[in-house]
Amino acid sequence: MKVLKTLNNAASYAGQRLAARQQRKFIDRHATELFYMPTGEDRYRVALYFADEMVNAYQIRQWYEPIKQLAQYVPVVVITRRPDSALALREECPLPVHYAPTIEDVERLVDSQDLRLVFYVNQNIRNFQMMRFNEPNHVFISHGESEKAYMWSNQLKAYDYVFSAGQAAQDRLNLHLRNYDAQTRTRLIGRPQIDVSYLAPYSLNTSLPTVLYAPTWEGDRPSMHYGSVLSHGEKLIDALIKDGGFNLIFRPHPRSGMNSGAYGQAVERIRQKLASANATSAARLLFDDTTHWGWQWAVSDLCVTDISAVAYDFMATGKPMFVTTPVSAEATVTDSPALAKVPALSADESEEIAGKIRNALTEDNESFREVVEYYFGDVTAGASMERFITESLKLVVGDVQVERLPHRKAA
């Protein structure tokens, strides 16, 4: 066994070396793009910083379109630190991508450009290599609104500002963070992603309502055990397949199974169930692992999800939804207006989901508008995107100059 393990390790190492050589060759061929630094008026003024591997690319993808719209006013660049991410982002990202593998590369970029604003979508420890520069405004934009403890991490104090969705986020920071002035350190921007038109990659049976089940992952610590795939998921999926009266989109979190083999196996079992049932069902039963998040909101009539950013993304649509109750006693669950207003779904109720959905689809959602406004502010079409661009430009050119800034089409 020891010899076999040594051989496997050697093979893995050789494979990694080969992949690294291939990446270097590819990067060399595209160095003109990946190391490009514009001059004069075209110098970058805003950066979206992403030091992660592509398994976490879902965090940056949701910001492509809002940042692309910001780039119509000021030059924007995506900074990445890993070769695999640089190559992958070059293929899919609609913005310029700059590869800065070393801190010296980061320094050269900062020295040559006119960066006024740097966005961060997560808490990668390498963020601090970028945050050592004093000139830009360092702004945490996260990768979605939620009630997870992550949203009031003490790490937020490191950023100059936090772009939050609405008053609920500001109140949350006031409650949980000590020695932190949330009123001056946060800017309320709504959820600009809801103002983007997304093309659905699938067709559905339009005569049936569509249900989105989008659970989060298993988490990497007891306080974050919000994932429902094992506790609710299979029973819920079985019930909806058996009922036959709903299109179903199952979208698991991209990190599902990273820390729990059992969780990943349950996701795979659901994949197989949907594939088998879809072949004979009048309903459309989909396992969704598409890269982009957003089109699902438009085509779905109701959502079942966990305590996660998905709940808040869907909340902004004003459509009915259920939030699963974590079965782990260690999961951090706080009192919140959202969780108080949104119907909860316990694991024991999962088999009754079809009836619950039908009732929810016929109920009046008028009372829900107040909580939507509390979490997102004005969600009329275009309002969030306008707030995001305005608050961003204030940090780039100053409050006085924003009104005078000409609209500039991106190249």
CSV table of C-alpha atoms in Angstrom, one decimal:
chain,number,residue,atom,x,y,z
A,1,MET,CA,0.0,0.0,0.0
A,2,LYS,CA,2.8,2.4,0.8
A,3,VAL,CA,4.4,1.8,-2.6
A,4,LEU,CA,1.1,2.3,-4.3
A,5,LYS,CA,0.5,5.6,-2.5
A,6,THR,CA,4.0,6.7,-3.4
A,7,LEU,CA,3.4,5.9,-7.1
A,8,ASN,CA,0.0,7.7,-7.0
A,9,ASN,CA,1.7,10.8,-5.4
A,10,ALA,CA,4.4,10.7,-8.1
A,11,ALA,CA,1.8,10.4,-10.9
A,12,SER,CA,-0.2,13.3,-9.4
A,13,TYR,CA,3.0,15.5,-9.1
A,14,ALA,CA,4.0,14.7,-12.7
A,15,GLY,CA,0.5,15.6,-13.8
A,16,GLN,CA,0.6,18.9,-12.0
A,17,ARG,CA,4.0,19.7,-13.5
A,18,LEU,CA,2.7,19.0,-16.9
A,19,ALA,CA,-0.4,21.1,-16.4
A,20,ALA,CA,1.8,23.9,-15.0
A,21,ARG,CA,4.1,23.8,-18.1
A,22,GLN,CA,1.0,23.9,-20.4
A,23,GLN,CA,-0.4,26.8,-18.5
A,24,ARG,CA,2.9,28.7,-18.7
A,25,LYS,CA,3.0,28.2,-22.5
A,26,PHE,CA,-0.6,29.3,-22.9
A,27,ILE,CA,0.0,32.4,-20.7
A,28,ASP,CA,3.2,33.2,-22.7
A,29,ARG,CA,1.2,33.1,-25.9
A,30,HIS,CA,-1.4,35.5,-24.5
A,31,ALA,CA,0.9,37.7,-22.5
A,32,THR,CA,0.0,40.7,-24.5
A,33,GLU,CA,-3.6,40.5,-23.1
A,34,LEU,CA,-3.0,39.1,-19.6
A,35,PHE,CA,-0.2,41.5,-18.7
A,36,TYR,CA,-1.5,44.5,-20.7
A,37,MET,CA,-1.3,47.9,-18.9
A,38,PRO,CA,-3.0,50.8,-20.7
A,39,THR,CA,-1.6,54.3,-20.6
A,40,GLY,CA,-3.0,57.8,-20.5
A,41,GLU,CA,-6.8,58.3,-20.2
A,42,ASP,CA,-7.3,54.5,-20.7
A,43,ARG,CA,-5.5,53.6,-17.5
A,44,TYR,CA,-7.6,51.4,-15.2
A,45,ARG,CA,-9.4,53.2,-12.5
A,46,VAL,CA,-11.5,50.4,-11.0
A,47,ALA,CA,-10.4,46.8,-10.3
A,48,LEU,CA,-12.4,43.6,-9.4
A,49,TYR,CA,-10.0,41.5,-7.4
A,50,PHE,CA,-10.2,37.7,-7.5
A,51,ALA,CA,-7.3,35.7,-6.1
A,52,ASP,CA,-9.2,32.4,-6.0
A,53,GLU,CA,-9.4,29.2,-7.9
A,54,MET,CA,-12.2,28.6,-10.4
A,55,VAL,CA,-14.3,26.5,-8.0
A,56,ASN,CA,-15.2,29.8,-6.4
A,57,ALA,CA,-15.8,31.6,-9.7
A,58,TYR,CA,-19.5,31.7,-8.9
A,59,GLN,CA,-18.6,34.6,-6.5
A,60,ILE,CA,-17.2,36.8,-9.3
A,61,ARG,CA,-19.5,35.7,-12.1
A,62,GLN,CA,-22.6,37.4,-10.6
A,63,TRP,CA,-20.7,40.7,-10.8
A,64,TYR,CA,-19.7,40.5,-14.4
A,65,GLU,CA,-22.8,42.5,-15.7
A,66,PRO,CA,-22.9,45.2,-13.0
A,67,ILE,CA,-19.2,45.8,-13.4
A,68,LYS,CA,-19.5,45.7,-17.2
A,69,GLN,CA,-22.1,48.5,-16.9
A,70,LEU,CA,-19.8,50.5,-14.6
A,71,ALA,CA,-17.1,50.1,-17.3
A,72,GLN,CA,-19.2,52.2,-19.6
A,73,TYR,CA,-18.1,55.1,-17.5
A,74,VAL,CA,-14.5,54.3,-16.3
A,75,PRO,CA,-11.9,51.8,-17.3
A,76,VAL,CA,-12.2,48.5,-15.3
A,77,VAL,CA,-9.9,45.5,-14.9
A,78,VAL,CA,-10.2,42.1,-13.2
A,79,ILE,CA,-7.1,41.2,-11.3
A,80,THR,CA,-6.4,37.5,-10.8
A,81,ARG,CA,-3.4,35.8,-9.1
A,82,ARG,CA,-3.6,32.2,-10.2
A,83,PRO,CA,-2.6,30.9,-13.7
A,84,ASP,CA,-5.6,28.5,-14.0
A,85,SER,CA,-8.0,31.3,-13.1
A,86,ALA,CA,-6.3,33.8,-15.4
A,87,LEU,CA,-6.8,31.4,-18.4
A,88,ALA,CA,-10.4,30.5,-17.5
A,89,LEU,CA,-11.5,34.1,-16.9
A,90,ARG,CA,-9.8,35.2,-20.1
A,91,GLU,CA,-12.2,32.9,-21.9
A,92,GLU,CA,-15.5,33.7,-20.1
A,93,CYS,CA,-15.1,37.2,-18.5
A,94,PRO,CA,-16.5,40.2,-20.5
A,95,LEU,CA,-13.9,42.5,-18.9
A,96,PRO,CA,-10.1,42.8,-19.3
A,97,VAL,CA,-8.3,40.3,-17.2
A,98,HIS,CA,-4.8,41.1,-15.7
A,99,TYR,CA,-2.7,38.2,-14.4
A,100,ALA,CA,-0.5,39.3,-11.4
A,101,PRO,CA,1.0,36.1,-9.9
A,102,THR,CA,3.5,37.9,-7.6
A,103,ILE,CA,3.2,40.9,-5.3
A,104,GLU,CA,5.8,42.6,-7.6
A,105,ASP,CA,3.4,42.1,-10.4
A,106,VAL,CA,0.6,43.7,-8.4
A,107,GLU,CA,2.9,46.6,-7.5
A,108,ARG,CA,3.7,47.2,-11.1
A,109,LEU,CA,0.1,47.3,-12.0
A,110,VAL,CA,-0.8,49.7,-9.2
A,111,ASP,CA,2.2,52.0,-10.0
A,112,SER,CA,1.3,52.2,-13.7
A,113,GLN,CA,-2.4,52.6,-13.4
A,114,ASP,CA,-4.8,55.1,-11.7
A,115,LEU,CA,-6.7,52.7,-9.5
A,116,ARG,CA,-9.3,54.6,-7.3
A,117,LEU,CA,-11.5,51.7,-6.4
A,118,VAL,CA,-10.9,48.0,-5.8
A,119,PHE,CA,-13.8,45.5,-5.3
A,120,TYR,CA,-13.5,42.3,-3.3
A,121,VAL,CA,-16.1,39.4,-3.5
A,122,ASN,CA,-14.8,37.2,-0.7
A,123,GLN,CA,-12.4,37.1,2.2
A,124,ASN,CA,-9.4,35.3,0.6
A,125,ILE,CA,-6.3,35.9,2.7
A,126,ARG,CA,-4.5,37.2,-0.4
A,127,ASN,CA,-6.9,40.2,-0.4
A,128,PHE,CA,-4.5,41.7,2.1
A,129,GLN,CA,-1.7,41.8,-0.4
A,130,MET,CA,-3.8,44.2,-2.5
A,131,MET,CA,-5.2,46.1,0.5
A,132,ARG,CA,-1.7,47.2,1.5
A,133,PHE,CA,-1.9,50.0,-1.1
A,134,ASN,CA,-3.4,53.1,0.5
A,135,GLU,CA,-4.6,55.0,-2.6
A,136,PRO,CA,-7.6,53.0,-3.8
A,137,ASN,CA,-10.8,52.7,-1.9
A,138,HIS,CA,-11.1,49.1,-0.9
A,139,VAL,CA,-14.7,47.9,-1.0
A,140,PHE,CA,-16.2,44.6,0.0
A,141,ILE,CA,-19.2,43.7,-2.3
A,142,SER,CA,-19.5,40.1,-1.2
A,143,HIS,CA,-21.2,37.5,-3.4
A,144,GLY,CA,-24.8,37.8,-2.2
A,145,GLU,CA,-26.9,39.0,0.7
A,146,SER,CA,-27.7,36.4,3.5
A,147,GLU,CA,-28.2,35.9,7.2
A,148,LYS,CA,-25.0,33.8,7.4
A,149,ALA,CA,-22.5,34.8,10.2
A,150,TYR,CA,-20.1,35.5,7.3
A,151,MET,CA,-22.1,38.7,6.6
A,152,TRP,CA,-20.9,40.3,9.9
A,153,SER,CA,-17.4,39.0,10.0
A,154,ASN,CA,-14.9,41.2,11.9
A,155,GLN,CA,-12.9,41.1,8.7
A,156,LEU,CA,-15.2,43.7,7.2
A,157,LYS,CA,-13.4,46.3,9.3
A,158,ALA,CA,-10.4,46.0,7.0
A,159,TYR,CA,-12.2,47.5,4.1
A,160,ASP,CA,-12.8,51.2,3.6
A,161,TYR,CA,-16.4,50.6,2.7
A,162,VAL,CA,-18.9,47.7,2.4
A,163,PHE,CA,-21.5,47.9,-0.4
A,164,SER,CA,-24.6,46.4,1.3
A,165,ALA,CA,-28.0,45.6,-0.2
A,166,GLY,CA,-30.2,47.6,2.1
A,167,GLN,CA,-31.1,48.8,5.6
A,168,ALA,CA,-31.2,45.3,7.0
A,169,ALA,CA,-27.5,44.8,6.2
A,170,GLN,CA,-26.6,48.0,7.9
A,171,ASP,CA,-28.6,47.2,11.0
A,172,ARG,CA,-27.0,43.7,11.1
A,173,LEU,CA,-23.5,45.3,11.1
A,174,ASN,CA,-24.5,47.7,13.8
A,175,LEU,CA,-25.8,44.9,15.9
A,176,HIS,CA,-22.9,42.5,15.6
A,177,LEU,CA,-19.7,44.5,15.0
A,178,ARG,CA,-18.0,46.4,17.8
A,179,ASN,CA,-16.3,49.8,17.2
A,180,TYR,CA,-17.7,50.0,13.7
A,181,ASP,CA,-19.7,52.9,12.3
A,182,ALA,CA,-22.0,51.2,9.8
A,183,GLN,CA,-23.7,54.4,8.8
A,184,THR,CA,-20.4,55.9,7.4
A,185,ARG,CA,-18.7,52.7,6.3
A,186,THR,CA,-21.5,51.2,4.3
A,187,ARG,CA,-23.2,52.3,1.0
A,188,LEU,CA,-26.6,50.9,0.2
A,189,ILE,CA,-26.9,49.7,-3.4
A,190,GLY,CA,-29.7,47.1,-3.5
A,191,ARG,CA,-29.0,44.1,-5.7
A,192,PRO,CA,-27.9,45.2,-9.1
A,193,GLN,CA,-28.0,41.7,-10.4
A,194,ILE,CA,-31.8,41.8,-10.5
A,195,ASP,CA,-31.6,44.5,-13.2
A,196,VAL,CA,-29.8,42.2,-15.6
A,197,SER,CA,-31.6,40.3,-18.4
A,198,TYR,CA,-30.5,36.6,-18.4
A,199,LEU,CA,-31.1,34.2,-21.2
A,200,ALA,CA,-32.5,30.9,-20.0
A,201,PRO,CA,-30.5,27.9,-21.5
A,202,TYR,CA,-33.4,25.5,-21.1
A,203,SER,CA,-37.0,25.3,-22.3
A,204,LEU,CA,-39.7,24.4,-19.8
A,205,ASN,CA,-43.3,23.1,-20.0
A,206,THR,CA,-45.0,26.5,-19.8
A,207,SER,CA,-48.3,25.0,-18.8
A,208,LEU,CA,-46.8,24.0,-15.4
A,209,PRO,CA,-45.5,26.1,-12.6
A,210,THR,CA,-41.7,26.0,-12.1
A,211,VAL,CA,-40.0,25.3,-8.8
A,212,LEU,CA,-36.4,26.2,-8.1
A,213,TYR,CA,-34.7,24.1,-5.3
A,214,ALA,CA,-31.3,25.7,-4.7
A,215,PRO,CA,-29.7,24.5,-1.5
A,216,THR,CA,-26.4,25.8,-0.2
A,217,TRP,CA,-23.4,23.5,0.5
A,218,GLU,CA,-22.6,21.6,3.7
A,219,GLY,CA,-20.4,24.4,5.1
A,220,ASP,CA,-16.9,24.2,6.5
A,221,ARG,CA,-17.7,24.7,10.2
A,222,PRO,CA,-20.5,23.7,12.5
A,223,SER,CA,-22.0,27.3,12.6
A,224,MET,CA,-22.4,27.2,8.8
A,225,HIS,CA,-24.2,23.9,8.5
A,226,TYR,CA,-27.2,25.3,6.7
A,227,GLY,CA,-27.2,22.8,3.7
A,228,SER,CA,-30.4,20.8,3.3
A,229,VAL,CA,-29.6,18.2,0.6
A,230,LEU,CA,-29.2,15.4,3.1
A,231,SER,CA,-32.0,16.5,5.5
A,232,HIS,CA,-34.6,17.7,3.1
A,233,GLY,CA,-33.4,17.3,-0.5
A,234,GLU,CA,-34.1,13.8,-1.5
A,235,LYS,CA,-37.5,13.6,0.1
A,236,LEU,CA,-38.5,16.9,-1.5
A,237,ILE,CA,-37.3,15.9,-4.9
A,238,ASP,CA,-39.0,12.5,-4.7
A,239,ALA,CA,-42.3,14.2,-3.7
A,240,LEU,CA,-42.2,16.6,-6.6
A,241,ILE,CA,-41.3,14.0,-9.1
A,242,LYS,CA,-44.1,11.7,-7.9
A,243,ASP,CA,-46.6,14.6,-8.1
A,244,GLY,CA,-45.7,15.4,-11.7
A,245,GLY,CA,-47.3,18.9,-11.6
A,246,PHE,CA,-44.2,21.1,-11.5
A,247,ASN,CA,-41.2,21.8,-13.6
A,248,LEU,CA,-38.2,21.5,-11.3
A,249,ILE,CA,-34.8,23.1,-11.4
A,250,PHE,CA,-32.4,21.6,-8.9
A,251,ARG,CA,-29.3,23.9,-8.5
A,252,PRO,CA,-26.9,22.7,-5.9
A,253,HIS,CA,-24.2,25.0,-4.5
A,254,PRO,CA,-20.9,24.7,-6.6
A,255,ARG,CA,-19.0,23.6,-3.4
A,256,SER,CA,-21.4,20.8,-2.5
A,257,GLY,CA,-19.5,17.8,-1.4
A,258,MET,CA,-16.2,19.6,-0.8
A,259,ASN,CA,-16.2,18.9,2.9
A,260,SER,CA,-18.7,16.0,3.1
A,261,GLY,CA,-18.6,13.0,0.9
A,262,ALA,CA,-22.1,12.0,2.0
A,263,TYR,CA,-23.4,15.4,0.9
A,264,GLY,CA,-21.8,15.2,-2.5
A,265,GLN,CA,-23.2,11.7,-2.9
A,266,ALA,CA,-26.7,12.8,-2.1
A,267,VAL,CA,-26.4,15.5,-4.8
A,268,GLU,CA,-25.3,12.9,-7.3
A,269,ARG,CA,-28.3,10.7,-6.4
A,270,ILE,CA,-30.6,13.6,-7.0
A,271,ARG,CA,-29.0,14.1,-10.4
A,272,GLN,CA,-29.6,10.5,-11.4
A,273,LYS,CA,-33.3,10.7,-10.2
A,274,LEU,CA,-34.0,13.8,-12.2
A,275,ALA,CA,-32.4,12.4,-15.3
A,276,SER,CA,-34.3,9.1,-15.1
A,277,ALA,CA,-37.7,10.8,-14.3
A,278,ASN,CA,-37.3,13.5,-16.9
A,279,ALA,CA,-37.2,10.9,-19.7
A,280,THR,CA,-40.9,10.0,-19.1
A,281,SER,CA,-42.4,13.1,-17.3
A,282,ALA,CA,-44.5,15.8,-18.9
A,283,ALA,CA,-42.8,18.2,-16.6
A,284,ARG,CA,-39.2,19.4,-17.2
A,285,LEU,CA,-36.9,18.1,-14.4
A,286,LEU,CA,-33.5,19.7,-14.6
A,287,PHE,CA,-30.2,19.4,-12.8
A,288,ASP,CA,-28.7,22.8,-13.2
A,289,ASP,CA,-25.0,23.2,-13.1
A,290,THR,CA,-24.8,26.1,-15.6
A,291,THR,CA,-22.1,28.7,-14.8
A,292,HIS,CA,-24.4,31.7,-14.6
A,293,TRP,CA,-26.8,32.5,-11.8
A,294,GLY,CA,-29.8,34.8,-12.5
A,295,TRP,CA,-31.9,33.3,-15.3
A,296,GLN,CA,-33.4,30.9,-12.7
A,297,TRP,CA,-35.1,33.8,-10.9
A,298,ALA,CA,-37.0,34.8,-14.0
A,299,VAL,CA,-38.4,31.4,-15.0
A,300,SER,CA,-39.2,30.1,-11.6
A,301,ASP,CA,-42.6,30.7,-9.8
A,302,LEU,CA,-41.4,29.6,-6.4
A,303,CYS,CA,-38.1,28.8,-4.7
A,304,VAL,CA,-37.1,26.4,-1.9
A,305,THR,CA,-33.7,27.2,-0.5
A,306,ASP,CA,-31.6,27.4,2.7
A,307,ILE,CA,-30.3,30.2,4.8
A,308,SER,CA,-28.1,31.6,2.1
A,309,ALA,CA,-27.6,34.3,-0.4
A,310,VAL,CA,-30.0,32.5,-2.7
A,311,ALA,CA,-32.9,33.3,-0.4
A,312,TYR,CA,-32.2,37.0,-0.6
A,313,ASP,CA,-31.6,37.0,-4.4
A,314,PHE,CA,-35.0,35.3,-4.9
A,315,MET,CA,-36.7,37.5,-2.2
A,316,ALA,CA,-36.0,40.5,-4.4
A,317,THR,CA,-38.3,39.1,-7.1
A,318,GLY,CA,-41.3,39.2,-4.6
A,319,LYS,CA,-42.3,35.7,-5.6
A,320,PRO,CA,-43.2,33.1,-2.9
A,321,MET,CA,-40.5,30.9,-1.3
A,322,PHE,CA,-39.6,28.6,1.5
A,323,VAL,CA,-36.5,28.6,3.6
A,324,THR,CA,-35.4,25.2,5.1
A,325,THR,CA,-34.9,24.9,8.8
A,326,PRO,CA,-31.4,23.6,9.5
A,327,VAL,CA,-31.3,20.3,11.4
A,328,SER,CA,-27.9,21.0,12.9
A,329,ALA,CA,-28.3,22.5,16.4
A,330,GLU,CA,-24.9,24.1,15.9
A,331,ALA,CA,-25.9,26.2,12.8
A,332,THR,CA,-26.1,29.9,13.6
A,333,VAL,CA,-29.7,31.0,13.1
A,334,THR,CA,-30.5,34.6,14.0
A,335,ASP,CA,-33.8,36.4,14.4
A,336,SER,CA,-34.5,38.4,11.3
A,337,PRO,CA,-37.5,40.0,9.6
A,338,ALA,CA,-36.8,37.8,6.5
A,339,LEU,CA,-36.9,34.5,8.3
A,340,ALA,CA,-39.9,35.7,10.3
A,341,LYS,CA,-41.8,36.5,7.1
A,342,VAL,CA,-40.7,33.7,4.8
A,343,PRO,CA,-42.4,30.3,5.5
A,344,ALA,CA,-40.0,27.8,7.0
A,345,LEU,CA,-39.8,24.2,5.8
A,346,SER,CA,-38.7,21.5,8.3
A,347,ALA,CA,-37.2,18.3,7.2
A,348,ASP,CA,-40.3,16.4,8.3
A,349,GLU,CA,-42.4,18.6,6.0
A,350,SER,CA,-40.4,17.9,2.9
A,351,GLU,CA,-42.7,15.1,1.7
A,352,GLU,CA,-45.6,17.5,1.8
A,353,ILE,CA,-44.0,20.1,-0.4
A,354,ALA,CA,-46.3,19.8,-3.4
A,355,GLY,CA,-49.4,20.8,-1.4
A,356,LYS,CA,-47.5,23.6,0.3
A,357,ILE,CA,-46.3,25.0,-3.0
A,358,ARG,CA,-49.8,25.0,-4.4
A,359,ASN,CA,-51.1,26.9,-1.4
A,360,ALA,CA,-48.2,29.4,-1.6
A,361,LEU,CA,-48.8,30.1,-5.3
A,362,THR,CA,-52.4,31.1,-4.6
A,363,GLU,CA,-51.7,33.3,-1.5
A,364,ASP,CA,-51.4,37.1,-1.6
A,365,ASN,CA,-47.8,38.3,-1.2
A,366,GLU,CA,-48.6,41.9,-0.5
A,367,SER,CA,-47.4,41.8,3.1
A,368,PHE,CA,-44.0,40.6,1.9
A,369,ARG,CA,-43.2,43.9,0.1
A,370,GLU,CA,-42.2,45.7,3.4
A,371,VAL,CA,-39.5,43.1,4.1
A,372,VAL,CA,-38.2,43.2,0.5
A,373,GLU,CA,-37.8,47.0,0.9
A,374,TYR,CA,-36.1,46.6,4.2
A,375,TYR,CA,-33.5,44.2,2.7
A,376,PHE,CA,-33.1,45.8,-0.8
A,377,GLY,CA,-34.6,49.2,-0.8
A,378,ASP,CA,-36.2,50.2,-4.1
A,379,VAL,CA,-36.3,47.2,-6.4
A,380,THR,CA,-38.1,48.8,-9.3
A,381,ALA,CA,-36.5,48.0,-12.6
A,382,GLY,CA,-33.1,49.7,-12.9
A,383,ALA,CA,-33.0,51.2,-9.4
A,384,SER,CA,-30.4,48.9,-7.9
A,385,MET,CA,-28.1,49.2,-10.9
A,386,GLU,CA,-28.3,53.0,-10.8
A,387,ARG,CA,-27.4,53.0,-7.1
A,388,PHE,CA,-24.4,50.7,-7.6
A,389,ILE,CA,-23.0,52.7,-10.4
A,390,THR,CA,-23.6,56.0,-8.6
A,391,GLU,CA,-22.0,54.9,-5.4
A,392,SER,CA,-19.0,53.4,-7.3
A,393,LEU,CA,-18.4,56.6,-9.3
A,394,LYS,CA,-18.5,58.7,-6.1
A,395,LEU,CA,-15.5,56.7,-4.9
A,396,VAL,CA,-13.7,57.1,-8.2
A,397,VAL,CA,-14.3,60.7,-9.1
A,398,GLY,CA,-15.9,62.2,-6.0
A,399,ASP,CA,-19.5,63.2,-5.3
A,400,VAL,CA,-19.4,66.5,-7.1
A,401,GLN,CA,-18.0,65.1,-10.3
A,402,VAL,CA,-20.5,62.2,-10.7
A,403,GLU,CA,-23.2,64.4,-12.3
A,404,ARG,CA,-20.7,65.8,-14.8
A,405,LEU,CA,-19.2,62.5,-15.9
A,406,PRO,CA,-20.0,61.7,-19.5
A,407,HIS,CA,-21.5,58.4,-20.4
A,408,ARG,CA,-18.6,56.4,-22.0
A,409,LYS,CA,-19.3,53.2,-24.0
A,410,ALA,CA,-17.0,50.3,-23.1
A,411,ALA,CA,-14.7,49.2,-25.9
